[in-house]
PDB file of C-alpha atoms in Angstrom:
ATOM      1  CA  UNK A 601     115.858 133.950  71.522  1.00  0.00           C
ATOM      2  CA  UNK A 602     112.772 131.872  72.146  1.00  0.00           C
ATOM      3  CA  UNK A 603     114.838 128.666  70.835  1.00  0.00           C
ATOM      4  CA  UNK A 604     116.740 128.167  73.927  1.00  0.00           C
ATOM      5  CA  UNK A 605     113.604 128.214  75.986  1.00  0.00           C
ATOM      6  CA  UNK A 606     111.853 126.024  73.738  1.00  0.00           C
ATOM      7  CA  UNK A 607     114.763 123.392  73.845  1.00  0.00           C
ATOM      8  CA  UNK A 608     114.963 123.655  77.639  1.00  0.00           C
ATOM      9  CA  UNK A 609     111.427 122.684  78.051  1.00  0.00           C
ATOM     10  CA  UNK A 610     112.142 119.499  75.518  1.00  0.00           C
ATOM     11  CA  UNK A 611     114.870 118.574  77.305  1.00  0.00           C
ATOM     12  CA  UNK A 612     112.853 118.657  80.631  1.00  0.00           C
ATOM     13  CA  UNK A 613     110.013 116.861  79.184  1.00  0.00           C
ATOM     14  CA  UNK A 614     112.552 113.901  77.862  1.00  0.00           C
ATOM     15  CA  UNK A 615     114.433 114.317  81.602  1.00  0.00           C
ATOM     16  CA  UNK A 616     110.711 113.624  83.010  1.00  0.00           C
ATOM     17  CA  UNK A 617     109.981 110.870  80.749  1.00  0.00           C
ATOM     18  CA  UNK A 618     113.364 108.958  81.340  1.00  0.00           C
ATOM     19  CA  UNK A 619     113.028 109.164  85.314  1.00  0.00           C
ATOM     20  CA  UNK A 620     109.175 108.524  85.515  1.00  0.00           C
ATOM     21  CA  UNK A 621     108.645 105.524  87.622  1.00  0.00           C
ATOM     22  CA  UNK A 622     107.436 102.271  85.695  1.00  0.00           C
ATOM     23  CA  UNK A 623     103.819 102.200  85.462  1.00  0.00           C
ATOM     24  CA  UNK A 624     101.886  98.683  86.880  1.00  0.00           C
ATOM     25  CA  UNK A 625     100.382  97.359  83.761  1.00  0.00           C
ATOM     26  CA  UNK A 626      98.841  93.828  84.935  1.00  0.00           C
ATOM     27  CA  UNK A 627     102.267  92.118  84.466  1.00  0.00           C
ATOM     28  CA  UNK A 628     103.882  91.631  87.974  1.00  0.00           C
ATOM     29  CA  UNK A 629     107.210  90.289  86.633  1.00  0.00           C
ATOM     30  CA  UNK A 630     107.885  92.719  84.329  1.00  0.00           C
ATOM     31  CA  UNK A 631     107.108  96.091  86.530  1.00  0.00           C
ATOM     32  CA  UNK A 632     109.180  94.156  89.240  1.00  0.00           C
ATOM     33  CA  UNK A 633     111.772  93.676  86.830  1.00  0.00           C
ATOM     34  CA  UNK A 634     111.647  97.542  85.610  1.00  0.00           C
ATOM     35  CA  UNK A 635     111.276  98.890  89.232  1.00  0.00           C
ATOM     36  CA  UNK A 636     114.291  97.465  90.802  1.00  0.00           C
ATOM     37  CA  UNK A 637     116.185  98.263  87.712  1.00  0.00           C
ATOM     38  CA  UNK A 638     114.744 101.979  88.466  1.00  0.00           C
ATOM     39  CA  UNK A 639     115.224 101.976  91.969  1.00  0.00           C
ATOM     40  CA  UNK A 640     119.011 101.041  91.326  1.00  0.00           C
ATOM     41  CA  UNK A 641     119.354 103.643  88.776  1.00  0.00           C
ATOM     42  CA  UNK A 642     118.447 105.760  91.419  1.00  0.00           C
ATOM     43  CA  UNK A 643     120.805 104.930  93.822  1.00  0.00           C
ATOM     44  CA  UNK A 644     122.029 101.985  95.813  1.00  0.00           C
ATOM     45  CA  UNK A 645     120.941 103.386  98.883  1.00  0.00           C
ATOM     46  CA  UNK A 646     117.709 103.706  97.932  1.00  0.00           C
ATOM     47  CA  UNK A 647     117.569 100.076  96.412  1.00  0.00           C
ATOM     48  CA  UNK A 648     119.038  99.275  99.948  1.00  0.00           C
ATOM     49  CA  UNK A 649     116.216 100.606 101.550  1.00  0.00           C
ATOM     50  CA  UNK A 650     113.854  98.326  99.831  1.00  0.00           C
ATOM     51  CA  UNK A 651     115.751  94.906 100.352  1.00  0.00           C
ATOM     52  CA  UNK A 652     117.204  95.977 103.829  1.00  0.00           C
ATOM     53  CA  UNK A 653     114.809  97.706 106.599  1.00  0.00           C
ATOM     54  CA  UNK A 654     117.596  96.818 109.677  1.00  0.00           C
ATOM     55  CA  UNK A 655     118.760 100.715 109.280  1.00  0.00           C
ATOM     56  CA  UNK A 656     116.906 103.318 111.394  1.00  0.00           C
ATOM     57  CA  UNK A 657     118.933 106.392 111.186  1.00  0.00           C
ATOM     58  CA  UNK A 658     117.975 109.207 109.614  1.00  0.00           C
ATOM     59  CA  UNK A 659     119.518 109.012 106.278  1.00  0.00           C
ATOM     60  CA  UNK A 660     117.965 105.456 106.133  1.00  0.00           C
ATOM     61  CA  UNK A 661     114.492 106.827 106.689  1.00  0.00           C
ATOM     62  CA  UNK A 662     114.873 109.659 104.272  1.00  0.00           C
ATOM     63  CA  UNK A 663     116.016 106.759 101.502  1.00  0.00           C
ATOM     64  CA  UNK A 664     113.088 104.542 102.615  1.00  0.00           C
ATOM     65  CA  UNK A 665     110.478 107.502 101.891  1.00  0.00           C
ATOM     66  CA  UNK A 666     112.254 108.355  98.420  1.00  0.00           C
ATOM     67  CA  UNK A 667     111.828 104.578  97.596  1.00  0.00           C
ATOM     68  CA  UNK A 668     108.128 103.995  98.933  1.00  0.00           C
ATOM     69  CA  UNK A 669     107.137 107.345  96.998  1.00  0.00           C
ATOM     70  CA  UNK A 670     108.569 105.670  93.453  1.00  0.00           C
ATOM     71  CA  UNK A 671     106.765 102.550  93.862  1.00  0.00           C
ATOM     72  CA  UNK A 672     103.731 103.829  94.768  1.00  0.00           C
ATOM     73  CA  UNK A 673     103.854 106.251  92.240  1.00  0.00           C
ATOM     74  CA  UNK A 674     104.364 103.321  89.639  1.00  0.00           C
ATOM     75  CA  UNK A 675     101.034 101.535  91.088  1.00  0.00           C
ATOM     76  CA  UNK A 676      97.246 102.253  90.362  1.00  0.00           C
ATOM     77  CA  UNK A 677      94.897 103.322  93.367  1.00  0.00           C
ATOM     78  CA  UNK A 678      93.306  99.799  93.350  1.00  0.00           C
ATOM     79  CA  UNK A 679      96.425  98.432  94.285  1.00  0.00           C
ATOM     80  CA  UNK A 680      97.782 101.308  96.654  1.00  0.00           C
ATOM     81  CA  UNK A 681      94.887 101.016  98.726  1.00  0.00           C
ATOM     82  CA  UNK A 682      95.841  97.766 100.107  1.00  0.00           C
ATOM     83  CA  UNK A 683      99.525  99.055 100.856  1.00  0.00           C
ATOM     84  CA  UNK A 684      98.474 101.696 103.398  1.00  0.00           C
ATOM     85  CA  UNK A 685      99.369 100.075 106.620  1.00  0.00           C
ATOM     86  CA  UNK A 686     103.004  99.868 105.883  1.00  0.00           C
ATOM     87  CA  UNK A 687     105.479 102.733 106.312  1.00  0.00           C
ATOM     88  CA  UNK A 688     108.560 100.573 105.500  1.00  0.00           C
ATOM     89  CA  UNK A 689     109.334  99.843 101.545  1.00  0.00           C
ATOM     90  CA  UNK A 690     110.242  96.534 102.461  1.00  0.00           C
ATOM     91  CA  UNK A 691     107.345  95.743 103.696  1.00  0.00           C
ATOM     92  CA  UNK A 692     105.441  97.412 100.708  1.00  0.00           C
ATOM     93  CA  UNK A 693     107.639  95.384  98.180  1.00  0.00           C
ATOM     94  CA  UNK A 694     107.149  92.221 100.104  1.00  0.00           C
ATOM     95  CA  UNK A 695     103.512  92.405 100.137  1.00  0.00           C
ATOM     96  CA  UNK A 696     103.425  93.251  96.179  1.00  0.00           C
ATOM     97  CA  UNK A 697     105.273  89.927  96.002  1.00  0.00           C
ATOM     98  CA  UNK A 698     102.906  88.305  98.094  1.00  0.00           C
ATOM     99  CA  UNK A 699      99.774  89.495  96.300  1.00  0.00           C
ATOM    100  CA  UNK A 700     100.988  88.741  93.046  1.00  0.00           C
ATOM    101  CA  UNK A 701     101.326  85.243  94.363  1.00  0.00           C
ATOM    102  CA  UNK A 702      97.835  84.919  95.551  1.00  0.00           C
ATOM    103  CA  UNK A 703      96.948  86.263  92.081  1.00  0.00           C
ATOM    104  CA  UNK A 704      95.262  89.286  93.792  1.00  0.00           C
ATOM    105  CA  UNK A 705      97.847  91.767  92.073  1.00  0.00           C
ATOM    106  CA  UNK A 706      97.271  90.738  88.469  1.00  0.00           C
ATOM    107  CA  UNK A 707      93.074  90.240  89.270  1.00  0.00           C
ATOM    108  CA  UNK A 708      93.046  94.183  90.901  1.00  0.00           C
ATOM    109  CA  UNK A 709      94.435  95.527  87.438  1.00  0.00           C
ATOM    110  CA  UNK A 710      91.792  93.542  84.762  1.00  0.00           C
TER     111      UNK A 710
END
């Protein structure tokens, strides 16, 4: 009788692992590819909220919030503190790219 409960717990742990946002480990290019793929796997509307900020309807705002949470969950606090002023996921994504281009993103992780 305990076996089904145990099996369910193991399945939930595996599911949690498979659907956890990629963690930034200092290599922006690898993280960016993993995060882009992860966001796309969550749904095309979530990914579109990252690359297109022109839609302002309620549904788009919900996808924007989901995408922002996923991206921020994958970042250390030292990087998140630079992103608090942004409400659009596209702005967060672009700022991360800009920080990396300036070398600031890699330095915050070392």
